[in-house]
């Protein structure tokens, strides 16, 4: 595939994610009785408390970098010299964009199927459009799987990849507890009904899920691009000889 179709696809996805962020910020307004006073003081109209928004911003950053790579980097499977922006793009996809998109999508719809009041109470439907909900929790999985099929990337060493994903989740957990410390409010209702031992178990299970989604990405990439991975390894051996 030439660079132009890559750029068209990446620009289209970038446009969708940017539009979702803009629409949510400008047009989605929750009444004070739904969004408590303490949470209105948070950045981005209080949206910074949600992992969904962290992920949507992350996906936007990734596809912006992917678009830049289409113009100033390289989409060759095994380029003779890998541009820096291509290295950044590949690492962000592997360690952050793919596992985060899958984590947000799967956990959100999984909890919705169990008891939606624990994650997205029905009262929000009046103020939050269904299409925007799917953009944030469904489309992000479709887009990241499309990218998995679209371009090849060598996965980093597993420790480096999982470390990046873990730091992302831990940073969010710290931010969530900062919010609780100052407001006395939990971001997600499910945390309100759990005691501290069960919350810790919930966090550990969440981390295991994150690692599992990272491994899913690595496995899928290795299956889809097995020929390119072999070619890359042969090329690497030649350079060291």
mmCIF file with all atom_site columns, C-alpha atoms in Angstrom, residues 57-181:
data_model
loop_
_atom_site.group_PDB
_atom_site.id
_atom_site.type_symbol
_atom_site.label_atom_id
_atom_site.label_alt_id
_atom_site.label_comp_id
_atom_site.label_asym_id
_atom_site.label_entity_id
_atom_site.label_seq_id
_atom_site.pdbx_PDB_ins_code
_atom_site.Cartn_x
_atom_site.Cartn_y
_atom_site.Cartn_z
_atom_site.occupancy
_atom_site.B_iso_or_equiv
_atom_site.pdbx_formal_charge
_atom_site.auth_seq_id
_atom_site.auth_comp_id
_atom_site.auth_asym_id
_atom_site.auth_atom_id
_atom_site.pdbx_PDB_model_num
ATOM 1   C CA . UNK A 1 57  ? -6.904  11.384 24.003 1.00 0.00 ? 57  UNK A CA 1
ATOM 2   C CA . UNK A 1 58  ? -4.279  8.613  23.805 1.00 0.00 ? 58  UNK A CA 1
ATOM 3   C CA . UNK A 1 59  ? -5.841  7.240  20.607 1.00 0.00 ? 59  UNK A CA 1
ATOM 4   C CA . UNK A 1 60  ? -5.912  10.757 19.149 1.00 0.00 ? 60  UNK A CA 1
ATOM 5   C CA . UNK A 1 61  ? -2.225  11.230 19.933 1.00 0.00 ? 61  UNK A CA 1
ATOM 6   C CA . UNK A 1 62  ? -1.396  7.850  18.422 1.00 0.00 ? 62  UNK A CA 1
ATOM 7   C CA . UNK A 1 63  ? -3.230  8.438  15.149 1.00 0.00 ? 63  UNK A CA 1
ATOM 8   C CA . UNK A 1 64  ? -1.742  11.937 14.894 1.00 0.00 ? 64  UNK A CA 1
ATOM 9   C CA . UNK A 1 65  ? 1.730   10.404 15.205 1.00 0.00 ? 65  UNK A CA 1
ATOM 10  C CA . UNK A 1 66  ? 0.739   7.704  12.693 1.00 0.00 ? 66  UNK A CA 1
ATOM 11  C CA . UNK A 1 67  ? -0.355  10.438 10.268 1.00 0.00 ? 67  UNK A CA 1
ATOM 12  C CA . UNK A 1 68  ? 2.934   12.299 10.743 1.00 0.00 ? 68  UNK A CA 1
ATOM 13  C CA . UNK A 1 69  ? 4.777   9.041  10.103 1.00 0.00 ? 69  UNK A CA 1
ATOM 14  C CA . UNK A 1 70  ? 2.909   8.715  6.785  1.00 0.00 ? 70  UNK A CA 1
ATOM 15  C CA . UNK A 1 71  ? 4.488   11.983 5.642  1.00 0.00 ? 71  UNK A CA 1
ATOM 16  C CA . UNK A 1 72  ? 7.901   12.205 7.323  1.00 0.00 ? 72  UNK A CA 1
ATOM 17  C CA . UNK A 1 73  ? 8.560   8.637  8.462  1.00 0.00 ? 73  UNK A CA 1
ATOM 18  C CA . UNK A 1 74  ? 8.216   5.250  6.814  1.00 0.00 ? 74  UNK A CA 1
ATOM 19  C CA . UNK A 1 75  ? 5.614   2.503  6.532  1.00 0.00 ? 75  UNK A CA 1
ATOM 20  C CA . UNK A 1 76  ? 7.990   -0.001 4.987  1.00 0.00 ? 76  UNK A CA 1
ATOM 21  C CA . UNK A 1 77  ? 7.839   -3.350 6.722  1.00 0.00 ? 77  UNK A CA 1
ATOM 22  C CA . UNK A 1 78  ? 11.590  -3.526 7.275  1.00 0.00 ? 78  UNK A CA 1
ATOM 23  C CA . UNK A 1 79  ? 13.193  -0.174 6.359  1.00 0.00 ? 79  UNK A CA 1
ATOM 24  C CA . UNK A 1 80  ? 16.963  0.008  6.069  1.00 0.00 ? 80  UNK A CA 1
ATOM 25  C CA . UNK A 1 81  ? 16.939  2.760  8.698  1.00 0.00 ? 81  UNK A CA 1
ATOM 26  C CA . UNK A 1 82  ? 13.934  3.150  10.978 1.00 0.00 ? 82  UNK A CA 1
ATOM 27  C CA . UNK A 1 83  ? 12.942  6.843  11.461 1.00 0.00 ? 83  UNK A CA 1
ATOM 28  C CA . UNK A 1 84  ? 12.532  8.034  15.046 1.00 0.00 ? 84  UNK A CA 1
ATOM 29  C CA . UNK A 1 85  ? 8.855   8.852  14.553 1.00 0.00 ? 85  UNK A CA 1
ATOM 30  C CA . UNK A 1 86  ? 8.245   5.305  13.322 1.00 0.00 ? 86  UNK A CA 1
ATOM 31  C CA . UNK A 1 87  ? 9.901   3.922  16.469 1.00 0.00 ? 87  UNK A CA 1
ATOM 32  C CA . UNK A 1 88  ? 7.707   6.158  18.646 1.00 0.00 ? 88  UNK A CA 1
ATOM 33  C CA . UNK A 1 89  ? 4.586   5.161  16.705 1.00 0.00 ? 89  UNK A CA 1
ATOM 34  C CA . UNK A 1 90  ? 5.327   1.435  16.997 1.00 0.00 ? 90  UNK A CA 1
ATOM 35  C CA . UNK A 1 91  ? 6.036   1.598  20.726 1.00 0.00 ? 91  UNK A CA 1
ATOM 36  C CA . UNK A 1 92  ? 2.918   3.646  21.536 1.00 0.00 ? 92  UNK A CA 1
ATOM 37  C CA . UNK A 1 93  ? 0.749   1.229  19.571 1.00 0.00 ? 93  UNK A CA 1
ATOM 38  C CA . UNK A 1 94  ? 2.199   -1.855 21.241 1.00 0.00 ? 94  UNK A CA 1
ATOM 39  C CA . UNK A 1 95  ? 2.438   -0.727 24.850 1.00 0.00 ? 95  UNK A CA 1
ATOM 40  C CA . UNK A 1 96  ? -0.338  1.856  25.124 1.00 0.00 ? 96  UNK A CA 1
ATOM 41  C CA . UNK A 1 97  ? -2.812  2.320  22.262 1.00 0.00 ? 97  UNK A CA 1
ATOM 42  C CA . UNK A 1 98  ? -3.801  -1.305 21.654 1.00 0.00 ? 98  UNK A CA 1
ATOM 43  C CA . UNK A 1 99  ? -4.048  -2.558 25.265 1.00 0.00 ? 99  UNK A CA 1
ATOM 44  C CA . UNK A 1 100 ? -5.742  0.672  26.443 1.00 0.00 ? 100 UNK A CA 1
ATOM 45  C CA . UNK A 1 101 ? -8.368  0.582  23.680 1.00 0.00 ? 101 UNK A CA 1
ATOM 46  C CA . UNK A 1 102 ? -9.152  -3.064 24.356 1.00 0.00 ? 102 UNK A CA 1
ATOM 47  C CA . UNK A 1 103 ? -9.181  -2.561 28.134 1.00 0.00 ? 103 UNK A CA 1
ATOM 48  C CA . UNK A 1 104 ? -11.589 0.385  27.975 1.00 0.00 ? 104 UNK A CA 1
ATOM 49  C CA . UNK A 1 105 ? -13.903 -1.251 25.443 1.00 0.00 ? 105 UNK A CA 1
ATOM 50  C CA . UNK A 1 106 ? -14.067 -4.740 26.930 1.00 0.00 ? 106 UNK A CA 1
ATOM 51  C CA . UNK A 1 107 ? -14.309 -3.694 30.590 1.00 0.00 ? 107 UNK A CA 1
ATOM 52  C CA . UNK A 1 108 ? -16.923 -1.023 29.856 1.00 0.00 ? 108 UNK A CA 1
ATOM 53  C CA . UNK A 1 109 ? -19.249 -3.297 27.910 1.00 0.00 ? 109 UNK A CA 1
ATOM 54  C CA . UNK A 1 110 ? -18.553 -6.173 30.281 1.00 0.00 ? 110 UNK A CA 1
ATOM 55  C CA . UNK A 1 111 ? -19.612 -4.120 33.311 1.00 0.00 ? 111 UNK A CA 1
ATOM 56  C CA . UNK A 1 112 ? -22.565 -2.719 31.358 1.00 0.00 ? 112 UNK A CA 1
ATOM 57  C CA . UNK A 1 113 ? -23.738 -6.287 30.750 1.00 0.00 ? 113 UNK A CA 1
ATOM 58  C CA . UNK A 1 114 ? -23.435 -7.140 34.454 1.00 0.00 ? 114 UNK A CA 1
ATOM 59  C CA . UNK A 1 115 ? -24.950 -3.965 35.954 1.00 0.00 ? 115 UNK A CA 1
ATOM 60  C CA . UNK A 1 116 ? -24.793 -0.719 34.025 1.00 0.00 ? 116 UNK A CA 1
ATOM 61  C CA . UNK A 1 117 ? -25.464 1.331  37.179 1.00 0.00 ? 117 UNK A CA 1
ATOM 62  C CA . UNK A 1 118 ? -21.952 0.420  38.331 1.00 0.00 ? 118 UNK A CA 1
ATOM 63  C CA . UNK A 1 119 ? -20.273 2.092  35.380 1.00 0.00 ? 119 UNK A CA 1
ATOM 64  C CA . UNK A 1 120 ? -22.731 4.149  33.283 1.00 0.00 ? 120 UNK A CA 1
ATOM 65  C CA . UNK A 1 121 ? -26.026 4.825  35.095 1.00 0.00 ? 121 UNK A CA 1
ATOM 66  C CA . UNK A 1 122 ? -29.145 4.964  32.931 1.00 0.00 ? 122 UNK A CA 1
ATOM 67  C CA . UNK A 1 123 ? -29.829 8.531  34.017 1.00 0.00 ? 123 UNK A CA 1
ATOM 68  C CA . UNK A 1 124 ? -26.870 9.631  31.838 1.00 0.00 ? 124 UNK A CA 1
ATOM 69  C CA . UNK A 1 125 ? -28.586 8.485  28.632 1.00 0.00 ? 125 UNK A CA 1
ATOM 70  C CA . UNK A 1 126 ? -30.621 11.692 28.516 1.00 0.00 ? 126 UNK A CA 1
ATOM 71  C CA . UNK A 1 127 ? -27.466 13.801 28.332 1.00 0.00 ? 127 UNK A CA 1
ATOM 72  C CA . UNK A 1 128 ? -24.936 11.528 26.623 1.00 0.00 ? 128 UNK A CA 1
ATOM 73  C CA . UNK A 1 129 ? -25.750 10.462 23.010 1.00 0.00 ? 129 UNK A CA 1
ATOM 74  C CA . UNK A 1 130 ? -25.628 6.759  22.177 1.00 0.00 ? 130 UNK A CA 1
ATOM 75  C CA . UNK A 1 131 ? -23.452 7.395  19.110 1.00 0.00 ? 131 UNK A CA 1
ATOM 76  C CA . UNK A 1 132 ? -20.868 9.186  21.273 1.00 0.00 ? 132 UNK A CA 1
ATOM 77  C CA . UNK A 1 133 ? -20.908 6.302  23.736 1.00 0.00 ? 133 UNK A CA 1
ATOM 78  C CA . UNK A 1 134 ? -20.107 3.905  20.893 1.00 0.00 ? 134 UNK A CA 1
ATOM 79  C CA . UNK A 1 135 ? -17.447 6.235  19.504 1.00 0.00 ? 135 UNK A CA 1
ATOM 80  C CA . UNK A 1 136 ? -15.663 6.171  22.860 1.00 0.00 ? 136 UNK A CA 1
ATOM 81  C CA . UNK A 1 137 ? -16.174 2.514  23.780 1.00 0.00 ? 137 UNK A CA 1
ATOM 82  C CA . UNK A 1 138 ? -16.752 0.568  20.537 1.00 0.00 ? 138 UNK A CA 1
ATOM 83  C CA . UNK A 1 139 ? -15.131 2.419  17.647 1.00 0.00 ? 139 UNK A CA 1
ATOM 84  C CA . UNK A 1 140 ? -11.829 2.686  19.480 1.00 0.00 ? 140 UNK A CA 1
ATOM 85  C CA . UNK A 1 141 ? -11.542 -1.126 19.411 1.00 0.00 ? 141 UNK A CA 1
ATOM 86  C CA . UNK A 1 142 ? -12.499 -1.272 15.727 1.00 0.00 ? 142 UNK A CA 1
ATOM 87  C CA . UNK A 1 143 ? -9.985  1.446  14.831 1.00 0.00 ? 143 UNK A CA 1
ATOM 88  C CA . UNK A 1 144 ? -7.099  -0.129 16.732 1.00 0.00 ? 144 UNK A CA 1
ATOM 89  C CA . UNK A 1 145 ? -7.751  -3.570 15.207 1.00 0.00 ? 145 UNK A CA 1
ATOM 90  C CA . UNK A 1 146 ? -7.892  -1.942 11.767 1.00 0.00 ? 146 UNK A CA 1
ATOM 91  C CA . UNK A 1 147 ? -4.485  -0.430 12.486 1.00 0.00 ? 147 UNK A CA 1
ATOM 92  C CA . UNK A 1 148 ? -3.204  -3.835 13.585 1.00 0.00 ? 148 UNK A CA 1
ATOM 93  C CA . UNK A 1 149 ? -4.115  -5.220 10.140 1.00 0.00 ? 149 UNK A CA 1
ATOM 94  C CA . UNK A 1 150 ? -3.035  -2.102 8.260  1.00 0.00 ? 150 UNK A CA 1
ATOM 95  C CA . UNK A 1 151 ? 0.613   -1.688 9.244  1.00 0.00 ? 151 UNK A CA 1
ATOM 96  C CA . UNK A 1 152 ? 3.381   -3.905 10.568 1.00 0.00 ? 152 UNK A CA 1
ATOM 97  C CA . UNK A 1 153 ? 5.325   -3.070 13.679 1.00 0.00 ? 153 UNK A CA 1
ATOM 98  C CA . UNK A 1 154 ? 7.927   -5.093 15.590 1.00 0.00 ? 154 UNK A CA 1
ATOM 99  C CA . UNK A 1 155 ? 6.803   -5.448 19.188 1.00 0.00 ? 155 UNK A CA 1
ATOM 100 C CA . UNK A 1 156 ? 9.268   -4.233 21.842 1.00 0.00 ? 156 UNK A CA 1
ATOM 101 C CA . UNK A 1 157 ? 10.795  -6.583 24.361 1.00 0.00 ? 157 UNK A CA 1
ATOM 102 C CA . UNK A 1 158 ? 7.944   -7.791 26.518 1.00 0.00 ? 158 UNK A CA 1
ATOM 103 C CA . UNK A 1 159 ? 9.258   -6.201 29.728 1.00 0.00 ? 159 UNK A CA 1
ATOM 104 C CA . UNK A 1 160 ? 9.484   -2.784 28.068 1.00 0.00 ? 160 UNK A CA 1
ATOM 105 C CA . UNK A 1 161 ? 6.047   -3.082 26.525 1.00 0.00 ? 161 UNK A CA 1
ATOM 106 C CA . UNK A 1 162 ? 4.274   -4.250 29.670 1.00 0.00 ? 162 UNK A CA 1
ATOM 107 C CA . UNK A 1 163 ? 6.111   -1.597 31.706 1.00 0.00 ? 163 UNK A CA 1
ATOM 108 C CA . UNK A 1 164 ? 4.694   1.162  29.505 1.00 0.00 ? 164 UNK A CA 1
ATOM 109 C CA . UNK A 1 165 ? 1.177   -0.223 29.778 1.00 0.00 ? 165 UNK A CA 1
ATOM 110 C CA . UNK A 1 166 ? 1.493   -0.693 33.562 1.00 0.00 ? 166 UNK A CA 1
ATOM 111 C CA . UNK A 1 167 ? 2.748   2.863  34.113 1.00 0.00 ? 167 UNK A CA 1
ATOM 112 C CA . UNK A 1 168 ? -0.250  4.186  32.168 1.00 0.00 ? 168 UNK A CA 1
ATOM 113 C CA . UNK A 1 169 ? -2.758  2.261  34.315 1.00 0.00 ? 169 UNK A CA 1
ATOM 114 C CA . UNK A 1 170 ? -0.972  3.026  37.594 1.00 0.00 ? 170 UNK A CA 1
ATOM 115 C CA . UNK A 1 171 ? -0.832  6.744  36.739 1.00 0.00 ? 171 UNK A CA 1
ATOM 116 C CA . UNK A 1 172 ? -4.581  6.712  36.172 1.00 0.00 ? 172 UNK A CA 1
ATOM 117 C CA . UNK A 1 173 ? -5.180  4.848  39.448 1.00 0.00 ? 173 UNK A CA 1
ATOM 118 C CA . UNK A 1 174 ? -3.122  7.454  41.319 1.00 0.00 ? 174 UNK A CA 1
ATOM 119 C CA . UNK A 1 175 ? -5.129  10.257 39.680 1.00 0.00 ? 175 UNK A CA 1
ATOM 120 C CA . UNK A 1 176 ? -8.384  8.505  40.619 1.00 0.00 ? 176 UNK A CA 1
ATOM 121 C CA . UNK A 1 177 ? -7.293  8.379  44.273 1.00 0.00 ? 177 UNK A CA 1
ATOM 122 C CA . UNK A 1 178 ? -6.202  12.020 44.200 1.00 0.00 ? 178 UNK A CA 1
ATOM 123 C CA . UNK A 1 179 ? -9.767  12.854 43.126 1.00 0.00 ? 179 UNK A CA 1
ATOM 124 C CA . UNK A 1 180 ? -11.165 10.726 45.953 1.00 0.00 ? 180 UNK A CA 1
ATOM 125 C CA . UNK A 1 181 ? -8.804  12.307 48.501 1.00 0.00 ? 181 UNK A CA 1
#
